[in-house]
PDB file of C-alpha atoms in Angstrom:
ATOM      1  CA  UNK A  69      -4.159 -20.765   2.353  1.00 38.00           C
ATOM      2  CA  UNK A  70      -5.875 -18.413   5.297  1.00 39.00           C
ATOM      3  CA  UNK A  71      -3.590 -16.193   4.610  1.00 45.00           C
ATOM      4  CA  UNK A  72      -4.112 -16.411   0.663  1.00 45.00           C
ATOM      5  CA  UNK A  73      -7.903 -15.350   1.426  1.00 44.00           C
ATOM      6  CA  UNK A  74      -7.871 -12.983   4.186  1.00 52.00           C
ATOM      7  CA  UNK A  75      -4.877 -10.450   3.013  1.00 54.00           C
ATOM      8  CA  UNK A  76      -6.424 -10.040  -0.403  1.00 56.00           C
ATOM      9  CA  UNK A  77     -10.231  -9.535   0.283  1.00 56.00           C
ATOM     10  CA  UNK A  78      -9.097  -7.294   2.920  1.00 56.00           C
ATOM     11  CA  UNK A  79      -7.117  -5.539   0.530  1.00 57.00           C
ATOM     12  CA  UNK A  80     -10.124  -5.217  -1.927  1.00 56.00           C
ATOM     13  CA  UNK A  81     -12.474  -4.167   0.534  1.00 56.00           C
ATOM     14  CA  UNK A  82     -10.755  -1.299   1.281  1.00 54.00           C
ATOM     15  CA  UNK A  83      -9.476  -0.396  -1.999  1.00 54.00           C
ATOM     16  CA  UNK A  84     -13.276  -0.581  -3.166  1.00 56.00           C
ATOM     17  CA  UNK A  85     -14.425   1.535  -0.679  1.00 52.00           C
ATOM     18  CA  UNK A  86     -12.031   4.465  -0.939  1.00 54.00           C
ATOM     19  CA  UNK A  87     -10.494   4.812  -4.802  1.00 64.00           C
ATOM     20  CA  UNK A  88     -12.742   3.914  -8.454  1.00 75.00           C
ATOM     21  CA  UNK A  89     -13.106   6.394 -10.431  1.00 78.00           C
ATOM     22  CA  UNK A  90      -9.167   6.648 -11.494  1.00 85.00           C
ATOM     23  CA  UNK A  91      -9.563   2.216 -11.460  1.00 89.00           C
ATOM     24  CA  UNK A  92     -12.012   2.872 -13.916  1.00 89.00           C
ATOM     25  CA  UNK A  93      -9.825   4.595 -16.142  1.00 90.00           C
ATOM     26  CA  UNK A  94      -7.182   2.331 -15.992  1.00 94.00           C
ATOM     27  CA  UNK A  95      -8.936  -1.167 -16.816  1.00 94.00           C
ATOM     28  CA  UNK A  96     -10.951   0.599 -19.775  1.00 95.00           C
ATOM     29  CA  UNK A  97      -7.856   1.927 -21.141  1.00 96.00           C
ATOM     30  CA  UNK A  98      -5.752  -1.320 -20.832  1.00 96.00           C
ATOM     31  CA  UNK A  99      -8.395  -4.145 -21.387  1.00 96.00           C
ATOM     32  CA  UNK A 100     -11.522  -2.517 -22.990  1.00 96.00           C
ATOM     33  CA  UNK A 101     -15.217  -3.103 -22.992  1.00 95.00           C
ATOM     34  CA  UNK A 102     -15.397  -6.247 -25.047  1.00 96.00           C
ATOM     35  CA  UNK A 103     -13.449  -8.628 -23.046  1.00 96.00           C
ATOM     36  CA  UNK A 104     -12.959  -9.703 -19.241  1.00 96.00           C
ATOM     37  CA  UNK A 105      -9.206  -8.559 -17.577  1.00 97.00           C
ATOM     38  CA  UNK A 106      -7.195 -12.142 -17.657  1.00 96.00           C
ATOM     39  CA  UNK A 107      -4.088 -12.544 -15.795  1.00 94.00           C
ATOM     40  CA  UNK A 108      -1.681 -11.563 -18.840  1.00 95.00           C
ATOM     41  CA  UNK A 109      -3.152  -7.895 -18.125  1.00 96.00           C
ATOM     42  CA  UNK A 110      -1.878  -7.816 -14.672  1.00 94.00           C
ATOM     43  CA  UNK A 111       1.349  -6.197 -15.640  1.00 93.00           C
ATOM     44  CA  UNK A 112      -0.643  -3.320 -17.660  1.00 94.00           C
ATOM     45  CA  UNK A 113      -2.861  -2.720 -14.667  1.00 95.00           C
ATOM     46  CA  UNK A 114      -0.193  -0.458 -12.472  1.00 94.00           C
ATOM     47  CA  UNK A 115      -3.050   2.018 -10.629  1.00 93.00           C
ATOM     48  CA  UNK A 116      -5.022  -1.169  -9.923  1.00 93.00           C
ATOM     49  CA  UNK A 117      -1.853  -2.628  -8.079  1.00 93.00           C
ATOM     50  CA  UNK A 118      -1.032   0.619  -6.146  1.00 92.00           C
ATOM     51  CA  UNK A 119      -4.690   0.268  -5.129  1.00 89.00           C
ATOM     52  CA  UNK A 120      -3.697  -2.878  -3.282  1.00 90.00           C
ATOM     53  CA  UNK A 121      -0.389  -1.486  -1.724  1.00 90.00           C
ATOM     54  CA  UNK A 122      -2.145   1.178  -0.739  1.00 89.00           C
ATOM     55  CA  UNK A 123      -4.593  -0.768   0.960  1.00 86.00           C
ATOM     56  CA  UNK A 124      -1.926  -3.260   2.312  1.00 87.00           C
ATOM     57  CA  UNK A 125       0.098  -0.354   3.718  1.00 89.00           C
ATOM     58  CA  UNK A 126      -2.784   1.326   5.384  1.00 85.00           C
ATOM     59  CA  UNK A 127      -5.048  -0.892   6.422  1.00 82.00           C
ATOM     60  CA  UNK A 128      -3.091  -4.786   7.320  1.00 83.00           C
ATOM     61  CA  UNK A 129      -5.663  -7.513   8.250  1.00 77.00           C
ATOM     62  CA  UNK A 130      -3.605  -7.975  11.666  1.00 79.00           C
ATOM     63  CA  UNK A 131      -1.473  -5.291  13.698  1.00 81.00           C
ATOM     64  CA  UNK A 132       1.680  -7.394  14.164  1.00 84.00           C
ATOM     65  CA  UNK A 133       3.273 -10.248  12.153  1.00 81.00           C
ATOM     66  CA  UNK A 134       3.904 -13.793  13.895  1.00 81.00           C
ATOM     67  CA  UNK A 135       6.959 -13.462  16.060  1.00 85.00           C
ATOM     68  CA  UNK A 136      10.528 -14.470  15.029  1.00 83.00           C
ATOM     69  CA  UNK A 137      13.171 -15.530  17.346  1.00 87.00           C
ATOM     70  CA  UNK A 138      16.888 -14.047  16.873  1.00 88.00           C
ATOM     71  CA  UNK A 139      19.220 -16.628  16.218  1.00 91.00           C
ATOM     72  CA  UNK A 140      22.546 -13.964  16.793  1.00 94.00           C
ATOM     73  CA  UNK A 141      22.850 -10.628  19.060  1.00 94.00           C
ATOM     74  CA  UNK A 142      22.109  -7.712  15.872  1.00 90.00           C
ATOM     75  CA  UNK A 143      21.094  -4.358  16.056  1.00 91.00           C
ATOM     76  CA  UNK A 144      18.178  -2.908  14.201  1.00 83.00           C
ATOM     77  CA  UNK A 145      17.300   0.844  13.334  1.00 80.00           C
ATOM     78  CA  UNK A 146      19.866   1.816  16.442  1.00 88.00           C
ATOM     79  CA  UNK A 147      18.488  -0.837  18.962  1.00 88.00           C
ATOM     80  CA  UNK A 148      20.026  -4.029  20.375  1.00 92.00           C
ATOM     81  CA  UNK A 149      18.046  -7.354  19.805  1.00 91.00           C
ATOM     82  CA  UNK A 150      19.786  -9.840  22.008  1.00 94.00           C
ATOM     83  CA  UNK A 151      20.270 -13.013  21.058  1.00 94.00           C
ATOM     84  CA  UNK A 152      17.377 -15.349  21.789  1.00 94.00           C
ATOM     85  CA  UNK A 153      14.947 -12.187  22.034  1.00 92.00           C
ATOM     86  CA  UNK A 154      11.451 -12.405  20.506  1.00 90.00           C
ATOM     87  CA  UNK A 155      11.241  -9.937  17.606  1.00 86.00           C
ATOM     88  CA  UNK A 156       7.600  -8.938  16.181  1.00 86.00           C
ATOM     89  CA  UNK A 157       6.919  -6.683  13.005  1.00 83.00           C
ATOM     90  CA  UNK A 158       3.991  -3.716  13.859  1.00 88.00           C
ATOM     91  CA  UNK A 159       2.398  -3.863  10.244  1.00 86.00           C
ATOM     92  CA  UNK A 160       0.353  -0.875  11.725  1.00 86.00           C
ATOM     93  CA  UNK A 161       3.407   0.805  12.471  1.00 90.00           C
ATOM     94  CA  UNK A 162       5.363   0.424   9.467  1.00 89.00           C
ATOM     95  CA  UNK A 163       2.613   1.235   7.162  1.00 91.00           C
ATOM     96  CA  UNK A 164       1.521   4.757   8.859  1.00 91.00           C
ATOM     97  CA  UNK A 165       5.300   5.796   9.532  1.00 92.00           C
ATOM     98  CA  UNK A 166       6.072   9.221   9.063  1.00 93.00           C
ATOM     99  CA  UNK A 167       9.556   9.084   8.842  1.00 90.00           C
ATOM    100  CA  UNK A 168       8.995   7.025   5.456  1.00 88.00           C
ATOM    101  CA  UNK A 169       4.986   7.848   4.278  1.00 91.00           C
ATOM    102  CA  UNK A 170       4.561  11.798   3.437  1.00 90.00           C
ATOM    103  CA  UNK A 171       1.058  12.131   4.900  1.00 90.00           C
ATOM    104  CA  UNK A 172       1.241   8.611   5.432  1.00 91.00           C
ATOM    105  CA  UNK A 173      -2.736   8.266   6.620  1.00 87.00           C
ATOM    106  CA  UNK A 174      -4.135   9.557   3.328  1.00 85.00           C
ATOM    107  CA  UNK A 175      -4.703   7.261   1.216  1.00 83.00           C
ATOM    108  CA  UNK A 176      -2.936   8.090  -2.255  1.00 88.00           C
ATOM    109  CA  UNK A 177      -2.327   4.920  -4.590  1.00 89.00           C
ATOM    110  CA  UNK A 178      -0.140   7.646  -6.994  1.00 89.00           C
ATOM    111  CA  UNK A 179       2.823   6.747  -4.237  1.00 89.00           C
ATOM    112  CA  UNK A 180       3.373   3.737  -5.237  1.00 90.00           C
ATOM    113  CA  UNK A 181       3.506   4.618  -9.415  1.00 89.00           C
ATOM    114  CA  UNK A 182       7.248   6.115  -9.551  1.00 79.00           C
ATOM    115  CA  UNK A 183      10.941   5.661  -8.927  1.00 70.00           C
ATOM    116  CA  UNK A 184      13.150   8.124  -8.335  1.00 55.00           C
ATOM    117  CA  UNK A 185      12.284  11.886  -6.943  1.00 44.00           C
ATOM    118  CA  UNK A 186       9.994  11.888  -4.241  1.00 50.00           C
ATOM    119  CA  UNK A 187       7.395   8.451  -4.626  1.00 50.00           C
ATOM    120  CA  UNK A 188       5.944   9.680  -1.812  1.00 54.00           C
ATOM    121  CA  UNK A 189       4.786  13.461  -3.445  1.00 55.00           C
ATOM    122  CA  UNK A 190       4.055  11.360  -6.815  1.00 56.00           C
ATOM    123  CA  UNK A 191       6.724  12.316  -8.860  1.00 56.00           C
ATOM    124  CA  UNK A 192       9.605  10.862 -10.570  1.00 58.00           C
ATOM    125  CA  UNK A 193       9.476   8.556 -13.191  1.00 64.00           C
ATOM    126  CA  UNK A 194       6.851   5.746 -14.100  1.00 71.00           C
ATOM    127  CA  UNK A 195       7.771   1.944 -12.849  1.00 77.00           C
ATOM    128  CA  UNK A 196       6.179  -1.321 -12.903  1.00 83.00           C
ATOM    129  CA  UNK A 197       4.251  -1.842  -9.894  1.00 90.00           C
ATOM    130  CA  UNK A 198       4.631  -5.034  -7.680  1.00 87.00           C
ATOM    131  CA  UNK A 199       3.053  -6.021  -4.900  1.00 85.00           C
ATOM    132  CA  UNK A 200       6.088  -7.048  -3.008  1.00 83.00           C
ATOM    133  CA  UNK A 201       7.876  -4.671  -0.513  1.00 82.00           C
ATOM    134  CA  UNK A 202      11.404  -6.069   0.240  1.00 77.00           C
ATOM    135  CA  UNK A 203      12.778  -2.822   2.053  1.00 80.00           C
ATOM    136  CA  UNK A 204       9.600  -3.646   4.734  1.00 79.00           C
ATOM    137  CA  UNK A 205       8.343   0.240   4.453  1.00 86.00           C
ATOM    138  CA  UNK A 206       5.223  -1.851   5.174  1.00 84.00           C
ATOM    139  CA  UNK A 207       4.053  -5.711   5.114  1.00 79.00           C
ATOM    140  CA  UNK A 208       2.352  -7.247   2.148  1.00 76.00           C
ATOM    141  CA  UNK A 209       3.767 -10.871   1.925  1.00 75.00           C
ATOM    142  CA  UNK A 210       6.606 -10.229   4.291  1.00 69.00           C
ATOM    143  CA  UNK A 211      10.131 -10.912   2.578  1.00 68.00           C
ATOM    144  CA  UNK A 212      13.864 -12.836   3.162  1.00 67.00           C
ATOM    145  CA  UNK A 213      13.526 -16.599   3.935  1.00 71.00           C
ATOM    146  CA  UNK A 214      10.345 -15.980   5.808  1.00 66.00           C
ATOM    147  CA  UNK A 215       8.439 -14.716   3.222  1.00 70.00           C
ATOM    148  CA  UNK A 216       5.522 -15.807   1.003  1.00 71.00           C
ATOM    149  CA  UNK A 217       6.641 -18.387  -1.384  1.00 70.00           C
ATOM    150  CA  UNK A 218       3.341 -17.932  -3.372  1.00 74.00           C
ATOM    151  CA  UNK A 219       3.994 -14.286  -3.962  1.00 76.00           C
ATOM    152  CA  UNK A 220       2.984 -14.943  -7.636  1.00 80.00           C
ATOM    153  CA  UNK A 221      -0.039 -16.507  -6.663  1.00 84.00           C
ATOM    154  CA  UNK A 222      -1.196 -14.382  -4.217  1.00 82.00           C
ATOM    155  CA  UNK A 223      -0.620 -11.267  -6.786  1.00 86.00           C
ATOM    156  CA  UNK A 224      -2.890 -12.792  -8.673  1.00 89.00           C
ATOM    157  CA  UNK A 225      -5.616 -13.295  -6.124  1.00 89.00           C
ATOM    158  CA  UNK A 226      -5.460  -9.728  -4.948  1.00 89.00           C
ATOM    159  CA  UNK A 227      -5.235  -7.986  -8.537  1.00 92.00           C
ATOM    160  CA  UNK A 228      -7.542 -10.353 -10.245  1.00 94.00           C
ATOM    161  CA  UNK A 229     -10.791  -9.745  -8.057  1.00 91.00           C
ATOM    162  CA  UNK A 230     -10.320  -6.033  -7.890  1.00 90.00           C
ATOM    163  CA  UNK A 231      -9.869  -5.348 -11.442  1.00 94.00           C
ATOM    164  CA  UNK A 232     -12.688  -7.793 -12.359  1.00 94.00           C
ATOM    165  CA  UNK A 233     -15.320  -5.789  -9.842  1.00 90.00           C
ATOM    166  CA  UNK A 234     -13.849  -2.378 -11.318  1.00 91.00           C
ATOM    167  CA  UNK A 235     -14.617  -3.715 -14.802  1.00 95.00           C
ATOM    168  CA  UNK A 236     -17.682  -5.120 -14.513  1.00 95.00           C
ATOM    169  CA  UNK A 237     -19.397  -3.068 -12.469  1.00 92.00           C
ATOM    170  CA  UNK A 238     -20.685   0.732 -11.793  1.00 87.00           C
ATOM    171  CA  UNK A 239     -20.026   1.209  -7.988  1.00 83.00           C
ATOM    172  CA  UNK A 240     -22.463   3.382  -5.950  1.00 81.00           C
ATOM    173  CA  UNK A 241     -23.640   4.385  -2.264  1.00 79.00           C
ATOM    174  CA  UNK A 242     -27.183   2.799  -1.319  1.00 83.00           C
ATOM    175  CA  UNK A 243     -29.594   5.784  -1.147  1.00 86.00           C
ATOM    176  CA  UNK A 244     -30.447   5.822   2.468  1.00 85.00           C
ATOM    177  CA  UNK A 245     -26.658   6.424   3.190  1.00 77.00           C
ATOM    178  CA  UNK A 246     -25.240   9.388   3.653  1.00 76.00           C
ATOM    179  CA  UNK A 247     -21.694   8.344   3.285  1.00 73.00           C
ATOM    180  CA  UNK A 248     -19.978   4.831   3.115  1.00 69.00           C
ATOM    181  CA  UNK A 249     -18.725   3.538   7.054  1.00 69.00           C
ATOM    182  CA  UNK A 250     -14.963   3.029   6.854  1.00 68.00           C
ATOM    183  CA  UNK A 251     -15.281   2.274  10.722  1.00 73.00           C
ATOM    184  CA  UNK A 252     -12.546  -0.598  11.777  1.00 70.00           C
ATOM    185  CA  UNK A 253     -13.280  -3.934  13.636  1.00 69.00           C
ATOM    186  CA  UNK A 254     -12.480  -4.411  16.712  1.00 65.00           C
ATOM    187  CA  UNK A 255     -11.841  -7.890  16.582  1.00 64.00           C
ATOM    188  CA  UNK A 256      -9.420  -7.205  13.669  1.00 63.00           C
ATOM    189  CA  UNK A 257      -8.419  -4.171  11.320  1.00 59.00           C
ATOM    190  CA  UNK A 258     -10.859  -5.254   8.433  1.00 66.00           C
ATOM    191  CA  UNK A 259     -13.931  -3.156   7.891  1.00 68.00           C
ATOM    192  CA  UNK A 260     -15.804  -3.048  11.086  1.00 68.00           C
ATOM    193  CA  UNK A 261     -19.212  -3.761   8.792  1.00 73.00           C
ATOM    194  CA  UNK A 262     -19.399  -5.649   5.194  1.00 74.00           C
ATOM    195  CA  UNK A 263     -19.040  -2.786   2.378  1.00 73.00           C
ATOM    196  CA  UNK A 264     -22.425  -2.599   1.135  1.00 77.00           C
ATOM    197  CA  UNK A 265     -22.721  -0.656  -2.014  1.00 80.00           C
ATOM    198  CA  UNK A 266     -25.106  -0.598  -5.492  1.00 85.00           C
ATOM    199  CA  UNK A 267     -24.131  -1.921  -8.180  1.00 88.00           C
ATOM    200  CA  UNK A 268     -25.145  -1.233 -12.298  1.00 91.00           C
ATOM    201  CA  UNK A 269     -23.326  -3.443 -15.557  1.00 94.00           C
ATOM    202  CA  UNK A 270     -20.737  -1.495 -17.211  1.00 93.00           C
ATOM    203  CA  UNK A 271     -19.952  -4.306 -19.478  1.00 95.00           C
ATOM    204  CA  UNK A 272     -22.067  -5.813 -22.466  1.00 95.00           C
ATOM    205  CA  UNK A 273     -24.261  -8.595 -21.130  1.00 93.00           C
ATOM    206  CA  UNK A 274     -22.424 -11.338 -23.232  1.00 94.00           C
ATOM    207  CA  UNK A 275     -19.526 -11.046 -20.604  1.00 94.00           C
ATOM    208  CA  UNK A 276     -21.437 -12.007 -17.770  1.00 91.00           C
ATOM    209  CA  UNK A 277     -22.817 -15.050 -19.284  1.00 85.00           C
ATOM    210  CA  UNK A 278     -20.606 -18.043 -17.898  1.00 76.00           C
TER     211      UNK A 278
END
């Protein structure tokens, strides 16, 4: 359940602070003015969803995955893992590698939209986004026997939040700053200060009336 809270508000603080105005688009288009998103829109909302890869593969909550223990002698990516050897994941590292990411510290949700040609240079043809990443090109809810078994659930946790703030709500700087701090923690890699932001209704005021 930690994990069910942490990866997905991490994942929406950073997508909230970098990418909206494209969001925007998207949730208007799909869902509309006169109605909240509800989870039967989640399929419709693909930018939304690269959002949150995006934000998984470039900013994890922790550098490195719990630790796994290697049952056989195998040999991964060219190196031998000994049998009995303790084996740990660098989330950081898969996410920003630049043998597999084009650029891979922007951050460009428009990756994660196509199959086929290059994903990476956004192009190829259009594909249902998931939030899943089996080939491990970077952690969301890990995969193979050790992976989430709430991967619905925890779809809808991340996706649900961010759309709803998107729809709801005009997102602006405070006045007094300059520019919004994307500084990391150095107790972990969320946002090394809350996002603090203005806010205005973009909805009519029925909506937000429980």
């Amino acid at each position: 359940m930690i994990a069910g809270i942490d990866n997905p508000a991490n994942a929406v603080e950073w997508a909230m602070a970098e990418i909206l105005n494209k969001a925007d688009e998207e949730v208007d288009k799909v869902v509309g003015k006169e109605r909240l998103v509800q989870e039967q829109d989640i399929p419709n909302l693909n930018y939304i969803k690269a959002c949150a890869r995006e934000a998984f593969r470039l900013h994890p909550l922790h550098s490195f995955n719990p630790p796994h223990l290697s049952l056989s002698e195998t040999v991964v990516a060219g190196y031998r893992m000994p049998k009995g050897s303790h084996d740990i994941l660098s989330q950081r590292g898969l996410g920003k590698n630049p043998k597999v990411w084009d650029r891979p510290l922007e951050l460009r949700p428009e990756r994660h939209l196509f199959t086929g040609g290059d994903a990476n240079r956004c192009n190829g043809s259009p594909k249902e986004v998931l939030l899943t990443e089996p080939k491990l090109r970077f952690i969301s809810f890990s995969t193979g026997r050790r992976g989430c078994i709430r991967i619905t659930l925890g779809t809808v946790m991340t996706v649900m939040p961010l759309a709803r703030i998107v729809q709801e709500f005009l997102w602006m700087k405070p006045p007094e700053l300059s520019k919004i701090s994307l500084e990391k923690s150095d107790r972990d890699l969320s946002l090394a200060n809350l996002l603090v932001v203005c806010v205005k209704h973009r909805l009519p005021s029925r909506l937000y009336v429980p």
